[in-house]
Amino acid sequence: RNKMANEMIWTTQSGFLSNAYLDMQYRRQAQPLFKFRNFVSVKSAFGKSSGESVNWMKANNLGSYGGKLTETTTIPEATQALAWGTLSVNEYGLAVSHTFKAETLSKFDVEEILRTGLLDDTAKTIEGEIENQFFATALKASGTATGHYALATNATVANTNTGGLSVYHIRRIVLDLKKRNVPGYSKLNGDYVGILSVEAIENIQKDLIDVKNAQYSDTGMGKVVINGDVGRILGVRLVEDSWGTRFIYDSTARTATAKENNSTKTRTGQATSWTNASQGGDAYFFGSPTVMEAYVVPEGIRRKIPGDYGRDKGVAWYGLFGWKIMWGDTTATEADARIIHWSSL
């Protein structure tokens, strides 16, 4: 009676009589796409009964150079140091329970809704773990102004950014990649790649508008399509990111902390002071290869075996895999690093 009285004013004969109508479409919150995973090296030949560790061989440069020979001398010999990269695979997953009653009475497909949500979580988890490996690079770039640049080789940021990433900084980063003979991506015609937070991209776009930079192009990039691709500048394909570069993901605690809300930004034993996130935003510039991925069981959706005579149900995503930076992490020599991390600290 109270509900009807609110919907119709009887004394003036106005209003309406109705029942609540359920829209048969449901809307989902916006989700990120894979960005970092586009640039990992996948070791697919790793299956069951192979243990939990994956190794790969890394060959260093020869220990000396070749040179001029004389007719009566033998060709000199050199050595080539080899090293092993290794990673461990782990189980990942998340589940959501529901009941037979909820599934039976719902007008929507409950499992379809849950599957979609779990797929979204899969992308965030994998992207977060891969970005953690990108973060482990020993090379950290920063600048105190638009025209200032510093590169640290010990995984510690040397300066506090006050102006954010600029075209000048990209030019200097590309120069450092070239000086280190970091190879570009053959499928991208030799270009490097930059994965930039939305804040860092905004700074670059503003810079380009201000200086009318002729090097920038959003056409003629070939047939390769990359998630988040926003253009090419100075031989770098720019990819816009809204997740890995902006959140610190912790797979053990199952949390993702916005970087601007983390005053210490402590991760993998590296502590730095986060003071100017709004003016910069993180970015990674790199050539190939970057991170090794190995999997035993690829990510997928699983149904729970019903319990309580079919009344207790659930859906989960699960995968058995792992990732490891391939060159130049904090435990190895920075001379081999393929990734430069621009950190807005």
CSV table of C-alpha atoms in Angstrom, one decimal:
chain,number,residue,atom,x,y,z
A,1,ARG,CA,0.0,0.0,0.0
A,2,ASN,CA,2.8,2.5,0.9
A,3,LYS,CA,4.6,1.7,-2.4
A,4,MET,CA,1.4,2.3,-4.5
A,5,ALA,CA,0.7,5.5,-2.6
A,6,ASN,CA,4.1,6.8,-3.6
A,7,GLU,CA,3.5,6.1,-7.3
A,8,MET,CA,0.1,7.6,-7.6
A,9,ILE,CA,-1.5,10.7,-6.1
A,10,TRP,CA,-5.1,9.6,-5.8
A,11,THR,CA,-6.6,13.0,-5.0
A,12,THR,CA,-5.3,14.5,-8.3
A,13,GLN,CA,-5.7,11.4,-10.4
A,14,SER,CA,-2.1,11.7,-11.5
A,15,GLY,CA,0.8,9.2,-11.5
A,16,PHE,CA,0.9,5.6,-12.7
A,17,LEU,CA,0.6,2.0,-11.6
A,18,SER,CA,3.5,-0.3,-12.4
A,19,ASN,CA,5.9,-3.0,-11.3
A,20,ALA,CA,9.7,-2.7,-11.3
A,21,TYR,CA,11.1,-3.8,-14.7
A,22,LEU,CA,14.3,-5.7,-14.9
A,23,ASP,CA,16.5,-4.8,-17.9
A,24,MET,CA,17.7,-8.1,-19.3
A,25,GLN,CA,21.2,-6.7,-20.1
A,26,TYR,CA,23.8,-6.3,-17.4
A,27,ARG,CA,26.7,-3.9,-17.5
A,28,ARG,CA,30.3,-4.6,-16.5
A,29,GLN,CA,32.9,-2.3,-15.1
A,30,ALA,CA,35.6,-1.3,-17.6
A,31,GLN,CA,38.7,-3.6,-17.5
A,32,PRO,CA,42.3,-3.4,-18.8
A,33,LEU,CA,43.7,-5.4,-21.7
A,34,PHE,CA,47.0,-7.3,-21.9
A,35,LYS,CA,49.8,-4.8,-22.5
A,36,PHE,CA,53.0,-6.3,-20.9
A,37,ARG,CA,52.2,-9.8,-21.9
A,38,ASN,CA,52.4,-8.9,-25.5
A,39,PHE,CA,56.1,-8.6,-25.1
A,40,VAL,CA,57.2,-11.8,-23.2
A,41,SER,CA,59.1,-14.7,-24.6
A,42,VAL,CA,57.0,-17.9,-24.1
A,43,LYS,CA,58.8,-21.2,-23.4
A,44,SER,CA,56.0,-23.5,-24.5
A,45,ALA,CA,58.0,-26.8,-24.4
A,46,PHE,CA,57.4,-27.3,-20.7
A,47,GLY,CA,54.9,-29.9,-19.7
A,48,LYS,CA,53.9,-32.3,-17.0
A,49,SER,CA,56.4,-34.3,-15.0
A,50,SER,CA,59.1,-31.7,-15.7
A,51,GLY,CA,59.5,-30.2,-12.2
A,52,GLU,CA,58.7,-26.7,-11.1
A,53,SER,CA,61.8,-24.9,-12.4
A,54,VAL,CA,62.5,-23.8,-16.0
A,55,ASN,CA,66.0,-23.0,-17.2
A,56,TRP,CA,67.3,-21.3,-20.4
A,57,MET,CA,70.8,-20.6,-21.6
A,58,LYS,CA,72.2,-17.1,-21.9
A,59,ALA,CA,75.3,-16.5,-24.0
A,60,ASN,CA,77.6,-13.6,-23.3
A,61,ASN,CA,79.9,-11.9,-25.7
A,62,LEU,CA,83.3,-13.5,-26.5
A,63,GLY,CA,86.0,-12.7,-24.1
A,64,SER,CA,88.3,-11.0,-26.7
A,65,TYR,CA,88.2,-9.7,-30.2
A,66,GLY,CA,89.5,-11.2,-33.5
A,67,GLY,CA,92.4,-9.5,-35.2
A,68,LYS,CA,95.1,-9.4,-37.9
A,69,LEU,CA,96.9,-12.7,-38.5
A,70,THR,CA,100.3,-13.5,-39.9
A,71,GLU,CA,101.0,-16.5,-42.1
A,72,THR,CA,103.1,-18.4,-39.5
A,73,THR,CA,100.8,-17.9,-36.5
A,74,THR,CA,97.7,-19.9,-35.5
A,75,ILE,CA,94.3,-18.3,-35.2
A,76,PRO,CA,93.9,-17.2,-31.6
A,77,GLU,CA,91.2,-18.7,-29.5
A,78,ALA,CA,88.7,-17.0,-27.2
A,79,THR,CA,86.2,-18.1,-24.6
A,80,GLN,CA,82.5,-17.4,-24.4
A,81,ALA,CA,80.9,-17.3,-21.0
A,82,LEU,CA,77.5,-18.9,-20.6
A,83,ALA,CA,74.9,-18.3,-17.9
A,84,TRP,CA,71.6,-19.9,-17.0
A,85,GLY,CA,68.4,-18.1,-16.5
A,86,THR,CA,65.8,-19.8,-14.2
A,87,LEU,CA,62.3,-19.3,-13.1
A,88,SER,CA,59.8,-21.2,-10.9
A,89,VAL,CA,56.2,-21.9,-11.9
A,90,ASN,CA,53.5,-21.3,-9.4
A,91,GLU,CA,49.8,-21.9,-9.1
A,92,TYR,CA,47.5,-18.9,-9.6
A,93,GLY,CA,43.8,-18.6,-9.4
A,94,LEU,CA,40.6,-17.2,-7.8
A,95,ALA,CA,37.2,-18.8,-7.2
A,96,VAL,CA,33.7,-17.5,-6.7
A,97,SER,CA,31.0,-19.7,-5.0
A,98,HIS,CA,27.3,-19.7,-5.8
A,99,THR,CA,24.4,-21.9,-5.0
A,100,PHE,CA,22.1,-24.1,-7.0
A,101,LYS,CA,19.1,-22.0,-5.8
A,102,ALA,CA,20.7,-18.7,-7.0
A,103,GLU,CA,21.5,-20.3,-10.3
A,104,THR,CA,18.0,-21.8,-10.8
A,105,LEU,CA,16.0,-18.7,-9.8
A,106,SER,CA,18.1,-16.0,-11.5
A,107,LYS,CA,16.9,-14.6,-14.8
A,108,PHE,CA,20.6,-14.2,-15.8
A,109,ASP,CA,23.2,-16.8,-16.5
A,110,VAL,CA,25.1,-16.7,-13.1
A,111,GLU,CA,28.0,-18.7,-14.3
A,112,GLU,CA,28.5,-16.5,-17.4
A,113,ILE,CA,28.6,-13.4,-15.2
A,114,LEU,CA,31.2,-15.1,-12.9
A,115,ARG,CA,33.3,-16.3,-15.8
A,116,THR,CA,33.5,-12.8,-17.2
A,117,GLY,CA,34.6,-11.4,-13.9
A,118,LEU,CA,37.2,-14.2,-13.5
A,119,LEU,CA,38.7,-13.5,-16.9
A,120,ASP,CA,39.0,-9.9,-15.9
A,121,ASP,CA,40.9,-10.9,-12.8
A,122,THR,CA,43.1,-13.2,-14.8
A,123,ALA,CA,44.3,-10.4,-17.0
A,124,LYS,CA,45.1,-8.2,-13.9
A,125,THR,CA,46.9,-10.9,-12.1
A,126,ILE,CA,49.1,-11.9,-15.1
A,127,GLU,CA,49.8,-8.3,-16.1
A,128,GLY,CA,50.7,-7.4,-12.5
A,129,GLU,CA,53.2,-10.3,-12.2
A,130,ILE,CA,54.8,-9.5,-15.5
A,131,GLU,CA,55.1,-5.8,-14.6
A,132,ASN,CA,56.8,-6.9,-11.4
A,133,GLN,CA,59.5,-8.5,-13.5
A,134,PHE,CA,59.8,-5.4,-15.8
A,135,PHE,CA,60.2,-3.4,-12.6
A,136,ALA,CA,63.2,-5.6,-11.6
A,137,THR,CA,65.4,-4.1,-14.2
A,138,ALA,CA,68.6,-2.4,-12.9
A,139,LEU,CA,68.2,0.6,-15.2
A,140,LYS,CA,66.1,3.4,-13.7
A,141,ALA,CA,65.7,6.7,-15.6
A,142,SER,CA,64.5,10.0,-14.1
A,143,GLY,CA,64.7,13.7,-14.4
A,144,THR,CA,64.3,16.8,-12.3
A,145,ALA,CA,63.0,18.9,-15.2
A,146,THR,CA,61.9,18.7,-18.8
A,147,GLY,CA,65.5,19.1,-20.0
A,148,HIS,CA,67.2,17.0,-17.3
A,149,TYR,CA,68.0,13.3,-17.5
A,150,ALA,CA,69.7,10.8,-15.3
A,151,LEU,CA,70.2,7.0,-15.6
A,152,ALA,CA,70.9,4.9,-12.6
A,153,THR,CA,72.4,1.4,-13.0
A,154,ASN,CA,71.8,0.1,-9.5
A,155,ALA,CA,67.9,-0.1,-9.5
A,156,THR,CA,67.7,3.1,-7.3
A,157,VAL,CA,66.2,6.2,-8.8
A,158,ALA,CA,68.7,9.0,-8.7
A,159,ASN,CA,66.4,12.0,-8.8
A,160,THR,CA,62.9,13.2,-8.0
A,161,ASN,CA,60.9,14.0,-11.1
A,162,THR,CA,59.2,17.4,-11.1
A,163,GLY,CA,58.1,17.8,-14.7
A,164,GLY,CA,57.1,14.4,-15.9
A,165,LEU,CA,58.2,12.4,-18.9
A,166,SER,CA,58.9,14.4,-22.1
A,167,VAL,CA,60.0,13.9,-25.7
A,168,TYR,CA,63.5,14.9,-24.6
A,169,HIS,CA,63.5,12.1,-22.1
A,170,ILE,CA,62.4,9.5,-24.7
A,171,ARG,CA,65.2,10.7,-27.0
A,172,ARG,CA,67.8,10.2,-24.2
A,173,ILE,CA,66.4,6.8,-23.3
A,174,VAL,CA,66.5,5.6,-26.9
A,175,LEU,CA,70.1,6.8,-27.0
A,176,ASP,CA,70.9,4.6,-24.0
A,177,LEU,CA,69.2,1.6,-25.5
A,178,LYS,CA,71.2,2.0,-28.7
A,179,LYS,CA,74.5,2.5,-26.9
A,180,ARG,CA,73.9,-0.8,-25.1
A,181,ASN,CA,73.1,-2.5,-28.5
A,182,VAL,CA,69.7,-3.5,-27.3
A,183,PRO,CA,67.9,-5.1,-30.3
A,184,GLY,CA,64.5,-3.8,-31.4
A,185,TYR,CA,61.6,-5.9,-32.4
A,186,SER,CA,61.9,-7.4,-35.9
A,187,LYS,CA,58.1,-7.7,-36.2
A,188,LEU,CA,58.0,-3.9,-35.6
A,189,ASN,CA,60.6,-3.1,-38.3
A,190,GLY,CA,63.3,-2.8,-35.6
A,191,ASP,CA,61.4,-0.3,-33.4
A,192,TYR,CA,61.7,-0.3,-29.6
A,193,VAL,CA,58.5,-0.3,-27.5
A,194,GLY,CA,57.4,2.0,-24.7
A,195,ILE,CA,54.6,1.0,-22.3
A,196,LEU,CA,53.5,4.3,-20.7
A,197,SER,CA,50.9,5.0,-18.0
A,198,VAL,CA,48.0,7.3,-19.0
A,199,GLU,CA,49.6,10.1,-17.1
A,200,ALA,CA,52.9,9.7,-18.9
A,201,ILE,CA,51.2,9.5,-22.3
A,202,GLU,CA,49.3,12.7,-21.6
A,203,ASN,CA,52.6,14.4,-20.9
A,204,ILE,CA,54.0,13.2,-24.2
A,205,GLN,CA,50.9,14.2,-26.2
A,206,LYS,CA,51.0,17.7,-24.6
A,207,ASP,CA,54.7,18.0,-25.5
A,208,LEU,CA,54.0,17.0,-29.1
A,209,ILE,CA,51.2,19.5,-29.4
A,210,ASP,CA,53.4,22.3,-27.9
A,211,VAL,CA,56.4,21.7,-30.2
A,212,LYS,CA,54.6,20.2,-33.2
A,213,ASN,CA,57.1,17.4,-33.2
A,214,ALA,CA,57.5,16.1,-36.8
A,215,GLN,CA,58.8,12.7,-35.6
A,216,TYR,CA,55.5,11.6,-34.3
A,217,SER,CA,53.2,9.4,-36.5
A,218,ASP,CA,50.1,7.4,-35.8
A,219,THR,CA,50.0,5.9,-39.4
A,220,GLY,CA,52.2,3.8,-41.5
A,221,MET,CA,53.2,1.5,-38.6
A,222,GLY,CA,52.8,-1.7,-40.6
A,223,LYS,CA,50.3,-4.5,-40.1
A,224,VAL,CA,51.2,-5.4,-36.6
A,225,VAL,CA,48.4,-4.3,-34.1
A,226,ILE,CA,49.3,-3.9,-30.4
A,227,ASN,CA,46.8,-3.4,-27.6
A,228,GLY,CA,46.9,0.2,-26.6
A,229,ASP,CA,49.0,1.4,-29.5
A,230,VAL,CA,48.9,5.2,-29.7
A,231,GLY,CA,51.6,6.0,-32.1
A,232,ARG,CA,55.3,6.0,-32.9
A,233,ILE,CA,58.0,8.5,-32.0
A,234,LEU,CA,61.8,8.5,-32.4
A,235,GLY,CA,61.7,4.8,-33.3
A,236,VAL,CA,59.5,3.8,-30.4
A,237,ARG,CA,56.0,2.3,-30.5
A,238,LEU,CA,54.1,3.9,-27.7
A,239,VAL,CA,51.5,1.7,-25.8
A,240,GLU,CA,49.1,3.3,-23.3
A,241,ASP,CA,48.5,1.4,-20.1
A,242,SER,CA,46.1,1.9,-17.2
A,243,TRP,CA,47.0,-1.0,-14.9
A,244,GLY,CA,50.5,-2.4,-14.6
A,245,THR,CA,52.2,1.0,-14.7
A,246,ARG,CA,49.8,2.5,-12.2
A,247,PHE,CA,49.4,-0.2,-9.6
A,248,ILE,CA,51.8,-2.3,-7.4
A,249,TYR,CA,50.5,-5.8,-7.5
A,250,ASP,CA,51.2,-8.3,-4.7
A,251,SER,CA,50.3,-11.8,-5.6
A,252,THR,CA,50.9,-13.1,-2.1
A,253,ALA,CA,48.7,-10.6,-0.4
A,254,ARG,CA,46.4,-10.5,-3.4
A,255,THR,CA,46.3,-6.7,-3.4
A,256,ALA,CA,46.9,-3.9,-6.0
A,257,THR,CA,47.9,-0.6,-4.5
A,258,ALA,CA,47.7,2.6,-6.6
A,259,LYS,CA,51.2,3.9,-6.8
A,260,GLU,CA,50.3,7.5,-5.9
A,261,ASN,CA,48.8,6.1,-2.6
A,262,ASN,CA,51.9,4.2,-1.6
A,263,SER,CA,54.2,6.5,0.2
A,264,THR,CA,57.2,4.2,0.2
A,265,LYS,CA,56.7,2.2,-3.0
A,266,THR,CA,58.5,-0.8,-1.5
A,267,ARG,CA,58.7,-3.7,-3.9
A,268,THR,CA,61.1,-6.6,-4.2
A,269,GLY,CA,63.4,-5.1,-1.6
A,270,GLN,CA,63.7,-1.7,-3.4
A,271,ALA,CA,62.4,1.3,-1.5
A,272,THR,CA,62.1,4.7,-3.0
A,273,SER,CA,60.1,7.8,-2.1
A,274,TRP,CA,57.0,8.4,-4.2
A,275,THR,CA,56.3,12.1,-4.3
A,276,ASN,CA,55.1,13.2,-7.7
A,277,ALA,CA,52.9,10.6,-9.3
A,278,SER,CA,50.4,13.1,-10.7
A,279,GLN,CA,53.2,14.9,-12.7
A,280,GLY,CA,54.8,11.8,-14.2
A,281,GLY,CA,53.6,8.3,-14.2
A,282,ASP,CA,55.6,5.2,-14.8
A,283,ALA,CA,56.9,4.0,-18.2
A,284,TYR,CA,59.0,1.2,-19.5
A,285,PHE,CA,61.2,1.4,-22.7
A,286,PHE,CA,62.7,-1.8,-24.0
A,287,GLY,CA,63.9,-4.0,-26.9
A,288,SER,CA,63.8,-7.7,-27.2
A,289,PRO,CA,63.9,-10.0,-25.2
A,290,THR,CA,62.3,-8.8,-21.9
A,291,VAL,CA,60.7,-11.5,-19.7
A,292,MET,CA,60.5,-15.3,-20.0
A,293,GLU,CA,57.1,-16.9,-19.5
A,294,ALA,CA,56.8,-20.6,-18.8
A,295,TYR,CA,53.6,-22.5,-18.3
A,296,VAL,CA,52.6,-26.0,-17.4
A,297,VAL,CA,48.8,-25.3,-17.4
A,298,PRO,CA,47.6,-22.2,-19.3
A,299,GLU,CA,45.1,-20.1,-17.6
A,300,GLY,CA,41.5,-21.3,-17.9
A,301,ILE,CA,38.1,-21.4,-16.3
A,302,ARG,CA,37.1,-24.4,-14.2
A,303,ARG,CA,33.8,-25.5,-12.6
A,304,LYS,CA,33.7,-26.6,-9.0
A,305,ILE,CA,32.6,-30.2,-8.5
A,306,PRO,CA,29.2,-29.6,-6.9
A,307,GLY,CA,28.9,-30.5,-3.2
A,308,ASP,CA,26.0,-31.0,-0.8
A,309,TYR,CA,24.0,-33.0,-3.4
A,310,GLY,CA,24.5,-30.4,-6.1
A,311,ARG,CA,23.5,-27.3,-4.0
A,312,ASP,CA,27.1,-26.0,-3.5
A,313,LYS,CA,28.6,-24.7,-6.7
A,314,GLY,CA,31.3,-22.4,-7.9
A,315,VAL,CA,33.6,-21.2,-10.8
A,316,ALA,CA,37.3,-20.5,-10.7
A,317,TRP,CA,40.2,-19.5,-13.0
A,318,TYR,CA,43.4,-21.4,-12.6
A,319,GLY,CA,46.9,-21.5,-14.2
A,320,LEU,CA,50.3,-23.0,-13.4
A,321,PHE,CA,53.0,-20.7,-14.8
A,322,GLY,CA,55.7,-18.2,-14.0
A,323,TRP,CA,57.8,-15.3,-15.3
A,324,LYS,CA,61.3,-14.0,-14.9
A,325,ILE,CA,63.2,-11.0,-16.3
A,326,MET,CA,65.8,-12.4,-18.8
A,327,TRP,CA,68.6,-9.8,-18.7
A,328,GLY,CA,69.9,-7.1,-16.3
A,329,ASP,CA,67.9,-7.6,-13.2
A,330,THR,CA,69.0,-6.4,-9.8
A,331,THR,CA,71.0,-9.5,-9.1
A,332,ALA,CA,72.9,-9.5,-12.5
A,333,THR,CA,75.1,-7.0,-14.4
A,334,GLU,CA,73.2,-4.0,-15.7
A,335,ALA,CA,75.3,-4.0,-18.9
A,336,ASP,CA,73.0,-6.7,-20.2
A,337,ALA,CA,69.7,-4.9,-19.4
A,338,ARG,CA,67.1,-4.6,-22.1
A,339,ILE,CA,64.6,-2.5,-20.1
A,340,ILE,CA,64.8,1.1,-18.9
A,341,HIS,CA,62.2,2.0,-16.3
A,342,TRP,CA,61.1,5.6,-16.2
A,343,SER,CA,60.0,6.1,-12.6
A,344,SER,CA,58.1,9.3,-11.6
A,345,LEU,CA,59.6,9.6,-8.1
